[in-house]
Coordinates of C-alpha atoms and ligand atoms in Angstrom, one line a residue:
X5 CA 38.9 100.5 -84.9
X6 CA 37.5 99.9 -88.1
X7 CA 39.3 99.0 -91.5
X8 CA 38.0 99.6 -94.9
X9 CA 38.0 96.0 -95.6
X10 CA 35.0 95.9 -92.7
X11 CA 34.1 99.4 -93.5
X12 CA 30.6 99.7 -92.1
X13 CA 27.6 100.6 -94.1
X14 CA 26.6 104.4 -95.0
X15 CA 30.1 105.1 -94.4
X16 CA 31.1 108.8 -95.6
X17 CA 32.2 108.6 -99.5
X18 CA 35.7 108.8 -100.4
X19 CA 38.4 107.4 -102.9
X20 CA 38.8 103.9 -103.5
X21 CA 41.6 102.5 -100.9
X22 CA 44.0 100.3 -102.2
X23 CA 45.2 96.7 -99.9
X24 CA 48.3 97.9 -97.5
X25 CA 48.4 101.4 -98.9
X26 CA 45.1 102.9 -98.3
X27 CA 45.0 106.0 -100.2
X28 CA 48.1 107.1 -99.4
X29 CA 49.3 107.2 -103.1
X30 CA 46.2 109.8 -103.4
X31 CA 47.8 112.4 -101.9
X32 CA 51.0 114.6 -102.0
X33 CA 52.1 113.6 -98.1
X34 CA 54.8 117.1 -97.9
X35 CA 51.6 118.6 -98.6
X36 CA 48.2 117.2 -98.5
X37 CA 46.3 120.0 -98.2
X38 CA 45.5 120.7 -102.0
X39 CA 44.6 117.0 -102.4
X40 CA 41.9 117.0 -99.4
X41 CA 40.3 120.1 -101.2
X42 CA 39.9 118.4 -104.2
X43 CA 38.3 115.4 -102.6
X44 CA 36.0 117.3 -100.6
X45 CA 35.0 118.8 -104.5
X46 CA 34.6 115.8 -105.6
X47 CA 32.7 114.0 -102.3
X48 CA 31.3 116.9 -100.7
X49 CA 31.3 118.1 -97.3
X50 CA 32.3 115.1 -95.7
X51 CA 34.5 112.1 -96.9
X52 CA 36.9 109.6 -96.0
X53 CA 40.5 109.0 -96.7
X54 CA 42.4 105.7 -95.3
X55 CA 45.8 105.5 -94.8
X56 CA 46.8 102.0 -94.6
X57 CA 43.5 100.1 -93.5
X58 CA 42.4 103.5 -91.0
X59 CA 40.2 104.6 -91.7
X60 CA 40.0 109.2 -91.6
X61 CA 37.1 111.5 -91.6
X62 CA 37.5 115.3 -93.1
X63 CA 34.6 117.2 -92.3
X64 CA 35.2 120.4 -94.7
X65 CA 32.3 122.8 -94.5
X66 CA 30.9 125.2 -91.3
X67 CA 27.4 123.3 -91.4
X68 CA 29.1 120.1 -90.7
X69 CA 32.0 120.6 -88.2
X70 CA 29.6 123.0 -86.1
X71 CA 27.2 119.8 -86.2
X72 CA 29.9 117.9 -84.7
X73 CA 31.8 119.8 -82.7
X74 CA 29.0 121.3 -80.9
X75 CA 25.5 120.3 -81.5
X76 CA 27.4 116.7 -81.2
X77 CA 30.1 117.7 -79.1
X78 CA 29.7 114.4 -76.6
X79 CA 30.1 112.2 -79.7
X80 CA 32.9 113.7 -81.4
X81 CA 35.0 115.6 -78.9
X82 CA 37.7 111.9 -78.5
X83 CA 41.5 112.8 -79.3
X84 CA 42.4 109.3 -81.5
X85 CA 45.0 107.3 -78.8
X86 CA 46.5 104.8 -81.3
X87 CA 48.7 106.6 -83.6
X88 CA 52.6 108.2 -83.0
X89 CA 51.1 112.2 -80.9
X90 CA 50.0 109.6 -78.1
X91 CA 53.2 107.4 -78.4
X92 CA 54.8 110.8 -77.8
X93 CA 54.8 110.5 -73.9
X94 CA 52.7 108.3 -71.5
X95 CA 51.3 111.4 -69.6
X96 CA 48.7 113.1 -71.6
X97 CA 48.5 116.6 -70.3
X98 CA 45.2 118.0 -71.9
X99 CA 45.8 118.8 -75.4
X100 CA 46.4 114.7 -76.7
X101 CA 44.0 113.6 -73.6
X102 CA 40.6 111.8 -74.6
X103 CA 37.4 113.1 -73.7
X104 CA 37.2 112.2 -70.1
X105 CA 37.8 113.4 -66.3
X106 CA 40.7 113.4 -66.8
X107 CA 40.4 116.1 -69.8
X108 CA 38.2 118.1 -67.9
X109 CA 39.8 118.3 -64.9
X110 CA 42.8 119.7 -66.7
X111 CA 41.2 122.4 -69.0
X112 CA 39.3 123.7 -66.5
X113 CA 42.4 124.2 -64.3
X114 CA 44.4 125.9 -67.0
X115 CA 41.2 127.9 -68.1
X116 CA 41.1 128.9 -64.6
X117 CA 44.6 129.6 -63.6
X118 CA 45.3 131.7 -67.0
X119 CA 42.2 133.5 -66.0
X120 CA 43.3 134.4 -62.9
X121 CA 47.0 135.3 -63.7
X122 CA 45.0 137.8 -65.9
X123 CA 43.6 136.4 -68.9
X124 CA 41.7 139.9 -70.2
X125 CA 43.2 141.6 -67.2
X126 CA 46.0 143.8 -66.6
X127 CA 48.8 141.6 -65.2
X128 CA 49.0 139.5 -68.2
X129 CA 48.4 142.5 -70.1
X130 CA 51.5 143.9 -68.2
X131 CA 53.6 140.3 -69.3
X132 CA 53.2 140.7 -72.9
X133 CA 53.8 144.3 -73.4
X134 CA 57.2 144.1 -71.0
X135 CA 58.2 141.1 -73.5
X136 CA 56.8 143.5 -76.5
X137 CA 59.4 145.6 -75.2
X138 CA 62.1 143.7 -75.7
X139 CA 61.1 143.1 -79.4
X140 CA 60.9 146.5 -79.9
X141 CA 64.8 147.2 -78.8
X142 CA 66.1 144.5 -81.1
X143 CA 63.9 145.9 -84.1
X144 CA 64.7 149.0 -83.2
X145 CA 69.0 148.0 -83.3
X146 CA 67.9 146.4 -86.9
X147 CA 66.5 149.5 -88.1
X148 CA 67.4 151.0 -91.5
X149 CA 68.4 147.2 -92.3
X150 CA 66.5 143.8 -92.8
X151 CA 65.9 141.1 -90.8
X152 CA 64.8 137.6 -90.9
X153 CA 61.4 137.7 -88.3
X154 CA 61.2 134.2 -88.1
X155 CA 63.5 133.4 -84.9
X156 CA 62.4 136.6 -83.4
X157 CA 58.7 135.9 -83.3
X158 CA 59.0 132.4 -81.9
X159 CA 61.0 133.6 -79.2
X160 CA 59.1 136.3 -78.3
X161 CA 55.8 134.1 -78.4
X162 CA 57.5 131.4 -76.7
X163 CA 59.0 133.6 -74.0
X164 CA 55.2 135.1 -73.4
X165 CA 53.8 131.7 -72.5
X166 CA 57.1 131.4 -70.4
X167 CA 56.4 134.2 -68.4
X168 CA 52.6 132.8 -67.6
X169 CA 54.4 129.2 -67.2
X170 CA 56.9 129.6 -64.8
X171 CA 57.7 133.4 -64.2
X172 CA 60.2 134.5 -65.5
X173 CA 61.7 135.0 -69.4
X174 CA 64.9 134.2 -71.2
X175 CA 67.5 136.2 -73.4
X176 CA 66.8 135.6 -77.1
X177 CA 70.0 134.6 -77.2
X178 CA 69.8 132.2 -74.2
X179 CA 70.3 128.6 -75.0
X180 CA 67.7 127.3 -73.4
X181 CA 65.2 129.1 -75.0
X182 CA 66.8 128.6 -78.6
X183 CA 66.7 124.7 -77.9
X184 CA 63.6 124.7 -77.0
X185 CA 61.8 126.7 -79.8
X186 CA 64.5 124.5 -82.1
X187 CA 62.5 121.6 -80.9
X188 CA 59.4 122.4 -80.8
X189 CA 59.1 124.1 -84.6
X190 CA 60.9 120.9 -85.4
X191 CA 58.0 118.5 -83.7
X192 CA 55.5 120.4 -85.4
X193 CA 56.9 119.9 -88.7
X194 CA 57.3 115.7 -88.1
X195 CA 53.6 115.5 -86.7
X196 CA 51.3 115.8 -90.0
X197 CA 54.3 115.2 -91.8
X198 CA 55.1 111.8 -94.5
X199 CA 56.4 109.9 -91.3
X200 CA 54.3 110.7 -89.4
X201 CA 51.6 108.5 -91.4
X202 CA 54.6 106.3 -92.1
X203 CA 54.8 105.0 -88.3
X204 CA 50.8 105.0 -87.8
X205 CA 50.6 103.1 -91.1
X206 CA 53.0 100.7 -91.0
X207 CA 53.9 99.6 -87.3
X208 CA 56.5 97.1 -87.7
X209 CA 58.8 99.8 -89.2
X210 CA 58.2 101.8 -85.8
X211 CA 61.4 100.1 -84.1
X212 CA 63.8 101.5 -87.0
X213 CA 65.7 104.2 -86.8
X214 CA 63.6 106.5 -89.1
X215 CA 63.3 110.4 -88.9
X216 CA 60.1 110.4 -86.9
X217 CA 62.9 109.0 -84.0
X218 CA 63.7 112.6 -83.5
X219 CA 60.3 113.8 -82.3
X220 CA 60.3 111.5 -79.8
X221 CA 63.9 112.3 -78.8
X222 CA 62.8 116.1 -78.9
X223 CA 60.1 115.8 -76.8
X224 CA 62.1 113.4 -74.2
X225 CA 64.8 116.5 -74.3
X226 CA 62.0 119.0 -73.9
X227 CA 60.6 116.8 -70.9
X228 CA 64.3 117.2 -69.4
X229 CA 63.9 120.3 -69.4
X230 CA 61.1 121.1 -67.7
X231 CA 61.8 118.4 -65.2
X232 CA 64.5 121.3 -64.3
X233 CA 62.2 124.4 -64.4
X234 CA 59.9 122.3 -61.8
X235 CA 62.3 121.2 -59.6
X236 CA 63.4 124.9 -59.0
X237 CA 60.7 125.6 -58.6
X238 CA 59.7 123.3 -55.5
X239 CA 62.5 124.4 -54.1
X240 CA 61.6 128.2 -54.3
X241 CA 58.0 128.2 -53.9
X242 CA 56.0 129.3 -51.2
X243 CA 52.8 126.9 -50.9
X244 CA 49.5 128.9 -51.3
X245 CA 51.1 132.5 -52.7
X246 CA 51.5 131.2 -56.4
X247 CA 54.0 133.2 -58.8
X248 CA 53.0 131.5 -62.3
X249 CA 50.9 128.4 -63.7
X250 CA 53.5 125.8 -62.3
X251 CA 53.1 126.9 -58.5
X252 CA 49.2 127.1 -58.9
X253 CA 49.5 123.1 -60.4
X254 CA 51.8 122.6 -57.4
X255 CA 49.1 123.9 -54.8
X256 CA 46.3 122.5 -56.6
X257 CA 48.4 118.9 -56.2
X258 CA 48.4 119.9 -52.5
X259 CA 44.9 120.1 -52.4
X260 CA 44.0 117.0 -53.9
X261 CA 46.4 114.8 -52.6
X262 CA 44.1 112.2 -51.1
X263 CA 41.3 112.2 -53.8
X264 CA 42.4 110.4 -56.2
X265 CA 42.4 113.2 -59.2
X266 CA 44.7 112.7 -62.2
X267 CA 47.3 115.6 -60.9
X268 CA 50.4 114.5 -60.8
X269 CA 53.9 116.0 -60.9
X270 CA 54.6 113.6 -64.4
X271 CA 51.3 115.1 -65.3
X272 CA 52.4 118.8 -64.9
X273 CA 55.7 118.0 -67.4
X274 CA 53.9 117.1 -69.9
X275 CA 51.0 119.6 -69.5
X276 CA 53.6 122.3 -69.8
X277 CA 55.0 121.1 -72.8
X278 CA 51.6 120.9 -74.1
X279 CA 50.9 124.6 -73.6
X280 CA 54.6 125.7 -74.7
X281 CA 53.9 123.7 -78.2
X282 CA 50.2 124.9 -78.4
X283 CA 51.4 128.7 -77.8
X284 CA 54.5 128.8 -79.7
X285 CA 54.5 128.0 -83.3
X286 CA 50.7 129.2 -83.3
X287 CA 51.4 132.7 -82.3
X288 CA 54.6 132.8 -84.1
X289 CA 53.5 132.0 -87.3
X290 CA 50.6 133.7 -87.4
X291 CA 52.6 137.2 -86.9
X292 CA 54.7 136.0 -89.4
X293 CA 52.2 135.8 -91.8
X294 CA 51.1 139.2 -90.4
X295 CA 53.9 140.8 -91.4
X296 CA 54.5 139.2 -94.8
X297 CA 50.4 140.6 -95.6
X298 CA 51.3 144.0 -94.4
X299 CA 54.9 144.3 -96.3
X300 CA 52.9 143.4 -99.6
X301 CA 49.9 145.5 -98.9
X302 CA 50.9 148.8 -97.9
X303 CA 48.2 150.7 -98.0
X304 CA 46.5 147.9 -95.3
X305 CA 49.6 149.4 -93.3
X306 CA 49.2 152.6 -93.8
X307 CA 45.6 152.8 -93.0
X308 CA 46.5 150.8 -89.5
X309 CA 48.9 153.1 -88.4
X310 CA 47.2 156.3 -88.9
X311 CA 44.0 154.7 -87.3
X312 CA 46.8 153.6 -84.2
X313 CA 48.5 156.5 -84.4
X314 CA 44.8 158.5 -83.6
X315 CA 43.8 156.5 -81.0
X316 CA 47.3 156.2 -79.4
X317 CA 48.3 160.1 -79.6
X318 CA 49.5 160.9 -76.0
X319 CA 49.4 157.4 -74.8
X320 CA 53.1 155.6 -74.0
X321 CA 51.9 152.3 -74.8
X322 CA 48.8 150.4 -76.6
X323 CA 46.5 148.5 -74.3
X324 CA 44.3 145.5 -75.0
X325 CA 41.5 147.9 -74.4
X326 CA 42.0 150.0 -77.5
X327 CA 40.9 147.7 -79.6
X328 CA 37.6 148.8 -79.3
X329 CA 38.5 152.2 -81.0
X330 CA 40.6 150.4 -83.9
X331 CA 37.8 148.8 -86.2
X332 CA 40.3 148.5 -88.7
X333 CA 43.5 147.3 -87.3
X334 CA 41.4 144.7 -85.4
X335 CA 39.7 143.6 -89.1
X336 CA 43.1 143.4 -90.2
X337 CA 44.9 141.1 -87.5
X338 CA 41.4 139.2 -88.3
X339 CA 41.9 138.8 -92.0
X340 CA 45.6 138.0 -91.3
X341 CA 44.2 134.8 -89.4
X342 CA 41.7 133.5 -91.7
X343 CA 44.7 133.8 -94.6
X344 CA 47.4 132.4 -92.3
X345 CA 45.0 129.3 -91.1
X346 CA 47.9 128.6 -88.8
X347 CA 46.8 125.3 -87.7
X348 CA 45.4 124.1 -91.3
X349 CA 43.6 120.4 -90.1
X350 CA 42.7 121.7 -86.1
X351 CA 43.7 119.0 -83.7
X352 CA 42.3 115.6 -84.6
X353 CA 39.7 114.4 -82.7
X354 CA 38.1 111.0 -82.5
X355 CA 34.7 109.6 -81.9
X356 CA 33.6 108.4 -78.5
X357 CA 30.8 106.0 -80.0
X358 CA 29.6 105.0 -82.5
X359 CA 27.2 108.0 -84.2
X360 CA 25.8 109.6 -87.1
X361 CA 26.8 112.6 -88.9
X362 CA 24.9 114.1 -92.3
X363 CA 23.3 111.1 -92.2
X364 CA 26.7 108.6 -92.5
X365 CA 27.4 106.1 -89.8
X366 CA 30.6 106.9 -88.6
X367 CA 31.8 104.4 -85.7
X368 CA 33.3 104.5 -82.3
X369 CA 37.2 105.4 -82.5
X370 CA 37.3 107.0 -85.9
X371 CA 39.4 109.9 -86.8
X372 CA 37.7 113.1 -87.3
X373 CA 39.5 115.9 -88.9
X374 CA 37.8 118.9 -88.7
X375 CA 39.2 120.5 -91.7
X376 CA 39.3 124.6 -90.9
X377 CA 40.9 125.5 -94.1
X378 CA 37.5 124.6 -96.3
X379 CA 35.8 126.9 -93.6
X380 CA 38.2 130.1 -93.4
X381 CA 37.5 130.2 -97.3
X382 CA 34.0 128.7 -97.8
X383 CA 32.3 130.2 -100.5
X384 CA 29.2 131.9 -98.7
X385 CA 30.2 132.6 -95.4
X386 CA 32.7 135.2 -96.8
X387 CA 32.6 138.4 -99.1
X388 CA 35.7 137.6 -100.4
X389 CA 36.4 134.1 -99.8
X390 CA 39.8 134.1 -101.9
X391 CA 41.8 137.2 -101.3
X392 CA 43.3 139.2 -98.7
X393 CA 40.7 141.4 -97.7
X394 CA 39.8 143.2 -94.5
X395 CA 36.2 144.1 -95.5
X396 CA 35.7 140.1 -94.5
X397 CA 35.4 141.6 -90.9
X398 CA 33.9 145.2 -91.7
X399 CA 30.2 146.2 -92.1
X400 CA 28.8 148.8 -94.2
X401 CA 29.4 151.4 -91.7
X402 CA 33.1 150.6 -91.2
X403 CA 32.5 148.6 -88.1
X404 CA 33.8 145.7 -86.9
X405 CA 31.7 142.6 -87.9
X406 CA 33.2 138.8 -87.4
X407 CA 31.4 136.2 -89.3
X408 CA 30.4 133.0 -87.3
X409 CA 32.6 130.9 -89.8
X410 CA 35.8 132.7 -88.6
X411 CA 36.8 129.7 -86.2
X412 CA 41.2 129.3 -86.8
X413 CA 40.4 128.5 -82.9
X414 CA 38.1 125.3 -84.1
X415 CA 34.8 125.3 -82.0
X416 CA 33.0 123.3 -79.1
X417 CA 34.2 122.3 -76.1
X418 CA 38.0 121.4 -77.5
X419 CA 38.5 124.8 -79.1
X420 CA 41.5 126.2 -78.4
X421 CA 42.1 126.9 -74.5
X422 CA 44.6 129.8 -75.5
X423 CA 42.6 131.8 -77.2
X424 CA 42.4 134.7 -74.8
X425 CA 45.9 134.9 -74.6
X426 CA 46.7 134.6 -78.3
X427 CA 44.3 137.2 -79.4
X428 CA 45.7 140.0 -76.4
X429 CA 49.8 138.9 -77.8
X430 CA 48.9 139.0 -81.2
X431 CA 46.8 142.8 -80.8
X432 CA 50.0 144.1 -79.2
X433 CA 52.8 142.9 -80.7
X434 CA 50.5 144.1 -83.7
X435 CA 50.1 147.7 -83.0
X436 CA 52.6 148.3 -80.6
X437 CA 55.2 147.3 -83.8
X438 CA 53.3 149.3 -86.4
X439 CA 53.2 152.2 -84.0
X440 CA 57.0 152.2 -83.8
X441 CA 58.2 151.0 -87.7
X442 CA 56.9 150.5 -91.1
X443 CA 58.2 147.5 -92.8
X444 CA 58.8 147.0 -96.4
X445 CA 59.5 144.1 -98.4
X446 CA 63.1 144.5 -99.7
X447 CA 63.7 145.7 -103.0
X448 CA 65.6 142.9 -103.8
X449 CA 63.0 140.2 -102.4
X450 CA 61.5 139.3 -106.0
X451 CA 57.9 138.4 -105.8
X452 CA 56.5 137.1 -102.3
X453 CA 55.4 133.8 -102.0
X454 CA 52.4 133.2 -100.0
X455 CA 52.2 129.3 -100.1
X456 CA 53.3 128.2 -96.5
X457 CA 55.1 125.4 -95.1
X458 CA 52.9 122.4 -93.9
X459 CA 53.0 121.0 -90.5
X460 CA 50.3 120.4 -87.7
X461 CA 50.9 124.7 -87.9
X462 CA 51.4 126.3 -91.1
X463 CA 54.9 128.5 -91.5
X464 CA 55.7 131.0 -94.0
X465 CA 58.7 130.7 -96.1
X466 CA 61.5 132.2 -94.5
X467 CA 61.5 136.1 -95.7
X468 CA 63.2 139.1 -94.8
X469 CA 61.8 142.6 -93.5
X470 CA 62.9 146.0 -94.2
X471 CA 62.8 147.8 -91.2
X472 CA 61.8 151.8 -91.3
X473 CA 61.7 153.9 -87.5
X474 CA 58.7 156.0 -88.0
X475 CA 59.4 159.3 -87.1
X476 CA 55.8 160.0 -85.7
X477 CA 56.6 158.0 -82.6
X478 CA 58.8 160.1 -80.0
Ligands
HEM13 C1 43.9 123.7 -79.1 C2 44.5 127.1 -82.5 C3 47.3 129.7 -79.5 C4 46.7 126.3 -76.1 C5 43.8 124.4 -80.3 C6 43.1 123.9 -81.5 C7 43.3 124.9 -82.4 C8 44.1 125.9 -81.9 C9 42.7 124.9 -83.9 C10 42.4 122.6 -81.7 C11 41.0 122.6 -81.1 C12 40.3 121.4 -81.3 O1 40.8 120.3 -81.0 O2 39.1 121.4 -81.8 C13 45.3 128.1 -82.0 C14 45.7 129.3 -82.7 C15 46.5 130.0 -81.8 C16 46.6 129.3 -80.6 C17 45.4 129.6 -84.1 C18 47.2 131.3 -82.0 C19 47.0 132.2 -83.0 C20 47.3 129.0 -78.3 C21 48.0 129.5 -77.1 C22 47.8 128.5 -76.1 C23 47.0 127.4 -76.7 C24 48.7 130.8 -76.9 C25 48.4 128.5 -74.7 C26 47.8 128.9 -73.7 C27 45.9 125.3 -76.6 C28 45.5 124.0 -75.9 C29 44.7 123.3 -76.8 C30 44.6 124.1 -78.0 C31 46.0 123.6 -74.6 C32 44.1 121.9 -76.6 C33 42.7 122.1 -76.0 C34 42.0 120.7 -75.7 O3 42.4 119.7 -76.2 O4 41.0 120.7 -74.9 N1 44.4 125.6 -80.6 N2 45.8 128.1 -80.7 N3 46.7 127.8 -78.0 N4 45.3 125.3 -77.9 FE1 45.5 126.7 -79.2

């Protein structure tokens, strides 16, 4: 990889790096996020940053992470393999796996194997809302009082990518379940985090015991763990009549056998933890921030309910179809995703040669971070780029409209693989709850704050929600 110190010529602009530092005494590290805005002010669309003597690229507008993601997606589509997410565990699953057969082999399986478990169809369909249900009992044992949504929407989400997983679901109060949500809001907090750039700046501090330790103990734990699920499940399964994602890897590892491919059983660990933390915190905090909106904006959840309450009259239960009928509600879980901007920096990704962007050089191995907040809030691709407002995703008419700079997914061949699934969980849990309750922000709340918690996902503060049965709703 390149350092500054051999920084190649045309590079992409940026602050001056200092010797052993970088510009790590640029930025606020709990928080970067400000700081890279004001950079890309100052250098434009596309600069660098160095931590240490690594060099970073932020691309931070539309017109230049489409370029790369897509128009370039060969060049630029690398995950970076030298920094502490890859020390994380030898077995790369897909989400950390570099551009490759490997890669490829993998998404395609798990785009194919949600797909078939019903992806857009009813059976999935059918998971969600039976897990929906759940939520809806313990809501409906809170109401009249407040409650803190925070554990409740990560077990829910977590339990929903359980069920396509390995089958079945888990008590919110099972143990299991709160370990492993425990650990994996935890990891997500560490990676992006001050040590994070601590152990991928300075490697001889790697063998102390410093707080980034824990992730890797977390994700050894979480590993445990799902070393159990698959063992029970090898000994339950009936080769050829899969029940979840698990028994299809297992038959698919049949099948291959004697190819050669990269499935393997250590592969399958890991590619389950990658979908668990991929499904998790995303969907989680993005309700979260749903509901935080909605409390604060009651007229937003007003107009939602009586455009669900219409289209719903008679029915027993939303369906992912409906949405079709609900302009609004749809512009609204919309808007609620461009403000949450739930994972703030994408994924990094890395370049697999070396190329050109905007005219810069930008070598081989470089980190790319496509910066999604400058895009869910770029002046010009939105009418109103700075507040809360579902008319981002509305036309004249009332209709639903969404502009091509709406990406919280990212773009190209990397985007999200999930993104079927997050969209149909997030739809339901979204009406189905606003069907049944109005939330209000406690009277004794004080003044919300919007500004979330950073991490590779961004979190809401902790907040409580006043819950209200709707008596409209037999
Ligand atoms: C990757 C967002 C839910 C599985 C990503 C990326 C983003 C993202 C920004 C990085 C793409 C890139 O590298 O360019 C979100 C958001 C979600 C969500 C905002 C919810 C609101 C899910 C769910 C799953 C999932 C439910 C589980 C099935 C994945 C996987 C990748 C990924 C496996 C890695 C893809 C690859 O490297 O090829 N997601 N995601 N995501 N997501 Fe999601």
């Amino acid at each position: 990889p390149q350092t500054f110190q051999q920084q190649p010529k045309n590079f992409p602009p940026g602050p001056r790096p200092l010797p052993l530092f970088g510009n790590l005494l640029h930025m606020d590290m709990t928080n970067p996020l400000k700081d890279f805005e004001k950079f890309a002010e100052q250098y434009g669309k596309i600069f660098s940053l160095y931590t240490g003597s690594k060099p970073y690229v932020f691309l931070n507008s539309f017109e230049v992470i489409k370029e790369a993601l897509v128009t370039k997606a060969k060049d630029f589509s690398g995950r970076p393999q030298d920094c502490m997410t890859n020390h994380l565990t030898e077995n790369k699953g897909v989400i950390l796996a570099d551009y490759g057969p490997h890669w490829k082999d993998h998404r395609r399986f798990a785009l194919m194997t949600l797909r078939n478990f019903g992806l857009g169809k009813q059976s999935m369909e059918e998971r969600i809302l039976g897990e929906i249900s759940h939520l809806v009992a313990d809501l409906d044992k809170n109401a009249g009082g407040t409650v803190n949504p925070q554990n409740m929407f990560h077990n829910v989400a977590s339990n929903i990518i359980g069920l396509v997983l390995f089958g079945s679901r888990f008590d919110y109060k099972n143990e299991f379940l709160q370990h492993y949500v425990q650990f994996i809001t935890e990891i997500s907090k560490i990676l992006n985090g001050p040590w994070n750039v601590i152990y991928d700046t300075l490697p001889l501090l790697r063998i102390l015991p410093l707080p980034f330790k824990k992730a890797f103990d977390h994700v050894k734990k979480l590993k445990n763990m799902n070393l159990s699920l698959l063992n029970e499940h090898k000994s339950t399964r009936v080769p050829g009549e899969p029940r979840d994602f698990i028994d299809c890897y297992l038959d698919e590892l049949d099948k291959r056998k004697n190819d050669g491919s990269t499935f393997a059983e250590d592969q399958l660990i890991m590619y389950i933890l990658d979908l668990q933390f991929a499904g998790t915190d995303t969907t989680s905090n993005t309700l979260l921030t749903a509901f935080l909106y909605l409390m604060n904006h009651p007229e937003v959840q007003a107009k939602c309910q009586k455009e669900i309450d219409g289209v719903l009259e008679g029915k027993d239960h939303a369906s992912y179809e409906d949405r079709h009928n609900m302009p609004y509600t749809l512009a609204v879980i919309h808007e609620v995703q461009r403000v949450a901007n739930t994972v703030p920096l994408s994924v990094f990704h890395c370049t697999t040669k070396d190329t050109e962007l905007m005219g810069y050089n930008i070598p081989k191995g470089t980190v790319i971070i496509p910066n999604l907040t400058t895009v869910l809030k770029e002046e010009g691709q939105w009418k109103f780029p700075h507040e809360f407002n579902p008319a981002n995703f509305l036309n004249e008419q009332g209709q639903f409209e969404k502009p091509e700079a709406f990406i919280p997914f990212s773009t190209g061949p990397r985007m999200c693989l999930g993104e079927g699934l997050a969209r149909m969980e997030l739809f339901l849990v979204f009406v189905t709850l606003l069907r049944r309750f109005q939330f209000v922000w406690p009277d004794d709340a004080g003044e919300p704050d919007y500004t979330p918690v950073y991490g590779v996902t961004l979190t809401p503060k902790p907040y409580r929600m006043h819950i209200r049965r709707r008596e409209t709703v037999k």
